[in-house]
Amino acid sequence: MKQIIAPSILAADFSNLSAEMEMINRSRAEWVHIDVMDGAFVPNITFGAKVIKTIRGLTDKILDVHMMVEKPERYFDDFKNAGADIITVHLEASPNLHRSLQNIKDIGLKAGVAINPHSNVMLLEDVLNIADLILIMSVNPGFGGQSFIERTYEKLRILKKMLKEQDVDPYVEVDGGVGLENAAKLLEAGANVLVSGSAVFKAKSPIKYIDKMVNA
Ligand code: DX5
Ligand code: ZN
């Protein structure tokens, strides 16, 4: 699988959202990563269904919604109606993770599970056969612009082995502190979707930056 680049809209200029989306539309990014934060699971608050719907109106790309939210199941229907394609919930916020993933699939969306830097990737063993996407957090969730945690490579390698053992092939996404300096190494360790916020939006030419990530 050729890698997918998912610019994180969290780092975009919201006073100029339609221009930022136009840039993404013209780029080789296939997904748009949307960070929903509730101020409880993580310290920060961002946006919800209304902004997802606005973004849906500005692009035909895949909307990859990362829910950093307690009791995320309260919002699955709203987010689907707003135009989400993928909904990812956190292992740490999901006491009934298997059911949550199944519920997302039942409404016709792709279901992802995210794990925090402190969580052992082995905890995912019993949902690998139902998850469409595994998101390995390479920073502690809550903010853009943090530094990449090196341990992520090892987690990706362990995950790759687990996927092989179960003969399943979900998307493997990495999120936090990702840019050209670590893209190739992440892909080699087993990632195939790279989320990138500040690196893309701070680049002199975000379109060229995305291009380089696609070729990493
Ligand atoms: C962090 C978010 C990330 C964030 C990444 O909690 O989940 O998606 O936007 O931003 P950068 O690429 O700046 O680390
Ligand atoms: Zn994210």
Short mmCIF file of C-alpha atoms and ligand atoms in Angstrom, two decimals:
data_model
loop_
_atom_site.label_atom_id
_atom_site.label_comp_id
_atom_site.label_asym_id
_atom_site.label_seq_id
_atom_site.Cartn_x
_atom_site.Cartn_y
_atom_site.Cartn_z
CA MET A 1 0.00 0.00 0.00
CA LYS A 2 1.31 3.45 -0.94
CA GLN A 3 1.32 5.69 2.11
CA ILE A 4 -1.55 8.04 2.80
CA ILE A 5 -0.92 11.55 4.08
CA ALA A 6 -3.53 13.03 6.40
CA PRO A 7 -2.94 16.73 7.17
CA SER A 8 -4.32 17.60 10.60
CA ILE A 9 -6.67 20.53 10.30
CA LEU A 10 -5.92 21.45 13.93
CA ALA A 11 -2.84 23.30 12.65
CA ALA A 12 -4.72 25.16 9.91
CA ASP A 13 -5.58 28.85 9.96
CA PHE A 14 -9.27 28.80 10.91
CA SER A 15 -9.79 32.40 9.86
CA ASN A 16 -9.09 31.10 6.37
CA LEU A 17 -10.46 27.58 6.49
CA SER A 18 -11.77 27.48 2.94
CA ALA A 19 -8.37 28.49 1.54
CA GLU A 20 -6.66 25.88 3.73
CA MET A 21 -9.08 23.23 2.46
CA GLU A 22 -8.52 24.37 -1.10
CA MET A 23 -4.80 23.77 -0.56
CA ILE A 24 -5.55 20.23 0.69
CA ASN A 25 -7.85 19.63 -2.27
CA ARG A 26 -5.09 20.54 -4.69
CA SER A 27 -2.51 18.44 -2.82
CA ARG A 28 -1.79 14.72 -2.93
CA ALA A 29 -3.17 14.24 0.59
CA GLU A 30 -5.91 11.61 0.44
CA TRP A 31 -7.37 12.13 3.91
CA VAL A 32 -8.11 15.09 6.18
CA HIS A 33 -7.45 14.41 9.87
CA ILE A 34 -9.92 16.08 12.24
CA ASP A 35 -9.05 16.19 15.96
CA VAL A 36 -12.11 16.31 18.18
CA MET A 37 -11.16 17.07 21.81
CA ASP A 38 -13.58 17.32 24.73
CA GLY A 39 -11.63 19.01 27.53
CA ALA A 40 -12.09 15.88 29.69
CA PHE A 41 -10.26 12.98 28.06
CA VAL A 42 -7.64 15.54 27.04
CA PRO A 43 -7.08 19.03 28.51
CA ASN A 44 -7.90 20.86 25.30
CA ILE A 45 -11.25 21.57 23.60
CA THR A 46 -11.46 21.82 19.82
CA PHE A 47 -14.56 21.24 17.68
CA GLY A 48 -17.39 18.87 16.89
CA ALA A 49 -20.06 17.99 14.35
CA LYS A 50 -20.61 21.52 13.09
CA VAL A 51 -17.01 21.96 12.02
CA ILE A 52 -16.90 18.46 10.53
CA LYS A 53 -19.93 19.42 8.45
CA THR A 54 -18.26 22.66 7.34
CA ILE A 55 -15.16 20.74 6.25
CA ARG A 56 -17.35 18.17 4.46
CA GLY A 57 -18.78 21.03 2.43
CA LEU A 58 -15.27 22.07 1.37
CA THR A 59 -13.78 18.75 0.25
CA ASP A 60 -14.48 15.30 -1.19
CA LYS A 61 -11.46 13.77 0.56
CA ILE A 62 -11.80 11.10 3.23
CA LEU A 63 -12.60 12.68 6.61
CA ASP A 64 -10.61 10.89 9.29
CA VAL A 65 -12.11 11.88 12.65
CA HIS A 66 -9.93 11.29 15.71
CA MET A 67 -12.08 11.42 18.83
CA MET A 68 -10.21 12.36 21.98
CA VAL A 69 -13.46 12.21 23.86
CA GLU A 70 -14.95 10.35 26.82
CA LYS A 71 -18.01 8.24 25.99
CA PRO A 72 -17.43 8.81 22.25
CA GLU A 73 -20.44 6.66 21.31
CA ARG A 74 -22.69 9.63 22.15
CA TYR A 75 -21.58 11.28 18.91
CA PHE A 76 -21.26 8.51 16.29
CA ASP A 77 -24.56 9.31 14.57
CA ASP A 78 -23.97 13.07 14.64
CA PHE A 79 -20.53 12.68 13.12
CA LYS A 80 -21.80 10.33 10.46
CA ASN A 81 -24.50 12.84 9.54
CA ALA A 82 -21.87 15.58 9.46
CA GLY A 83 -19.96 13.60 6.83
CA ALA A 84 -17.25 11.63 8.66
CA ASP A 85 -15.84 8.59 6.81
CA ILE A 86 -13.66 7.14 9.56
CA ILE A 87 -14.22 7.44 13.30
CA THR A 88 -11.39 6.56 15.66
CA VAL A 89 -11.94 6.16 19.40
CA HIS A 90 -9.34 5.80 22.13
CA LEU A 91 -8.72 2.49 23.85
CA GLU A 92 -8.30 4.49 27.08
CA ALA A 93 -11.76 6.05 26.72
CA SER A 94 -13.59 2.88 25.75
CA PRO A 95 -14.51 0.32 28.43
CA ASN A 96 -16.50 -1.52 25.74
CA LEU A 97 -14.10 -1.00 22.88
CA HIS A 98 -15.21 -4.02 20.85
CA ARG A 99 -18.82 -2.82 20.93
CA SER A 100 -17.84 0.77 20.06
CA LEU A 101 -15.93 -0.39 16.99
CA GLN A 102 -18.82 -2.61 15.96
CA ASN A 103 -21.27 0.29 16.39
CA ILE A 104 -19.18 2.50 14.10
CA LYS A 105 -19.10 -0.24 11.47
CA ASP A 106 -22.83 -0.87 11.84
CA ILE A 107 -23.60 2.70 10.75
CA GLY A 108 -21.46 2.20 7.66
CA LEU A 109 -18.24 3.98 8.65
CA LYS A 110 -14.70 2.72 9.05
CA ALA A 111 -13.75 2.12 12.69
CA GLY A 112 -10.40 3.00 14.21
CA VAL A 113 -8.82 2.51 17.61
CA ALA A 114 -6.16 4.87 18.96
CA ILE A 115 -3.68 4.16 21.76
CA ASN A 116 -1.81 6.63 23.91
CA PRO A 117 1.97 6.54 24.31
CA HIS A 118 1.68 4.79 27.71
CA SER A 119 -0.59 1.98 26.50
CA ASN A 120 0.86 -1.36 25.51
CA VAL A 121 0.11 -2.20 21.90
CA MET A 122 -0.61 -5.82 22.95
CA LEU A 123 -3.86 -4.54 24.48
CA LEU A 124 -5.18 -4.33 20.94
CA GLU A 125 -4.76 -8.02 20.26
CA ASP A 126 -8.45 -8.88 20.59
CA VAL A 127 -9.77 -6.11 18.35
CA LEU A 128 -7.33 -6.38 15.47
CA ASN A 129 -9.76 -8.52 13.51
CA ILE A 130 -12.53 -5.93 13.68
CA ALA A 131 -10.69 -2.59 13.55
CA ASP A 132 -10.27 -0.96 10.14
CA LEU A 133 -7.55 1.33 11.47
CA ILE A 134 -5.03 1.33 14.31
CA LEU A 135 -3.76 4.74 15.40
CA ILE A 136 -0.52 4.79 17.34
CA MET A 137 -0.16 8.13 19.14
CA SER A 138 3.41 9.39 18.92
CA VAL A 139 2.71 12.28 21.32
CA ASN A 140 0.35 12.58 24.27
CA PRO A 141 -2.95 13.66 22.76
CA GLY A 142 -4.27 17.16 23.32
CA PHE A 143 -2.10 19.55 21.38
CA GLY A 144 -0.39 20.00 18.05
CA GLY A 145 3.29 20.87 17.74
CA GLN A 146 4.72 18.48 20.35
CA SER A 147 7.86 16.41 19.93
CA PHE A 148 7.75 12.89 18.56
CA ILE A 149 8.20 10.03 21.06
CA GLU A 150 10.91 7.65 19.79
CA ARG A 151 9.40 4.54 21.37
CA THR A 152 6.75 4.69 18.60
CA TYR A 153 9.02 2.79 16.18
CA GLU A 154 9.18 -0.21 18.48
CA LYS A 155 5.40 -0.17 18.98
CA LEU A 156 4.92 -0.19 15.22
CA ARG A 157 7.24 -3.14 14.85
CA ILE A 158 5.39 -5.11 17.50
CA LEU A 159 2.06 -4.24 15.87
CA LYS A 160 3.31 -5.34 12.47
CA LYS A 161 4.12 -8.79 13.89
CA MET A 162 0.72 -9.04 15.58
CA LEU A 163 -1.05 -8.15 12.33
CA LYS A 164 0.93 -10.74 10.45
CA GLU A 165 0.11 -13.43 13.01
CA GLN A 166 -3.60 -12.72 12.67
CA ASP A 167 -3.35 -12.25 8.92
CA VAL A 168 -5.19 -8.90 8.98
CA ASP A 169 -4.33 -5.66 7.24
CA PRO A 170 -5.91 -2.55 8.81
CA TYR A 171 -4.59 0.94 8.18
CA VAL A 172 -1.75 1.73 10.57
CA GLU A 173 -1.71 5.44 11.34
CA VAL A 174 0.81 7.51 13.32
CA ASP A 175 -0.11 10.87 14.81
CA GLY A 176 1.99 13.51 16.56
CA GLY A 177 5.28 15.15 15.71
CA VAL A 178 5.34 13.56 12.25
CA GLY A 179 7.11 15.22 9.34
CA LEU A 180 9.68 14.63 6.64
CA GLU A 181 12.41 13.94 9.20
CA ASN A 182 10.74 10.73 10.46
CA ALA A 183 8.30 9.75 7.67
CA ALA A 184 10.51 7.18 5.93
CA LYS A 185 11.48 5.48 9.17
CA LEU A 186 7.84 5.28 10.29
CA LEU A 187 6.79 3.71 7.01
CA GLU A 188 9.57 1.20 7.27
CA ALA A 189 8.47 0.28 10.81
CA GLY A 190 4.96 -0.49 9.56
CA ALA A 191 2.90 2.71 9.33
CA ASN A 192 0.93 3.46 6.18
CA VAL A 193 -1.01 6.59 7.16
CA LEU A 194 0.92 9.63 8.38
CA VAL A 195 -0.91 12.43 10.17
CA SER A 196 0.92 15.73 10.04
CA GLY A 197 -0.25 19.04 11.45
CA SER A 198 2.33 21.72 12.17
CA ALA A 199 4.94 20.35 9.76
CA VAL A 200 2.53 20.64 6.82
CA PHE A 201 0.84 23.91 7.70
CA LYS A 202 4.06 25.67 8.72
CA ALA A 203 5.86 24.66 5.54
CA LYS A 204 6.63 27.39 3.02
CA SER A 205 4.74 25.38 0.44
CA PRO A 206 2.38 22.91 2.15
CA ILE A 207 1.54 21.35 -1.21
CA LYS A 208 5.19 20.59 -1.95
CA TYR A 209 5.69 19.37 1.60
CA ILE A 210 2.80 16.90 1.20
CA ASP A 211 4.28 15.83 -2.13
CA LYS A 212 7.57 14.98 -0.43
CA MET A 213 5.75 13.04 2.28
CA VAL A 214 3.93 11.00 -0.36
CA ASN A 215 7.30 10.16 -1.90
CA ALA A 216 9.09 9.52 1.42
C1 DX5 B 1 -2.72 15.62 18.93
C2 DX5 B 1 -3.53 15.41 17.68
C3 DX5 B 1 -2.75 15.45 16.44
C4 DX5 B 1 -2.11 16.79 16.13
C5 DX5 B 1 -0.83 16.53 15.41
O1 DX5 B 1 -3.51 15.35 20.02
O2 DX5 B 1 -4.16 14.13 17.73
O3 DX5 B 1 -3.51 15.03 15.32
O4 DX5 B 1 -2.94 17.63 15.34
O5 DX5 B 1 -0.15 17.71 15.28
P1 DX5 B 1 1.41 17.78 14.99
O6 DX5 B 1 1.61 17.13 13.65
O7 DX5 B 1 1.66 19.24 14.98
O8 DX5 B 1 2.10 17.05 16.09
ZN ZN B 2 -5.10 13.36 15.83
#
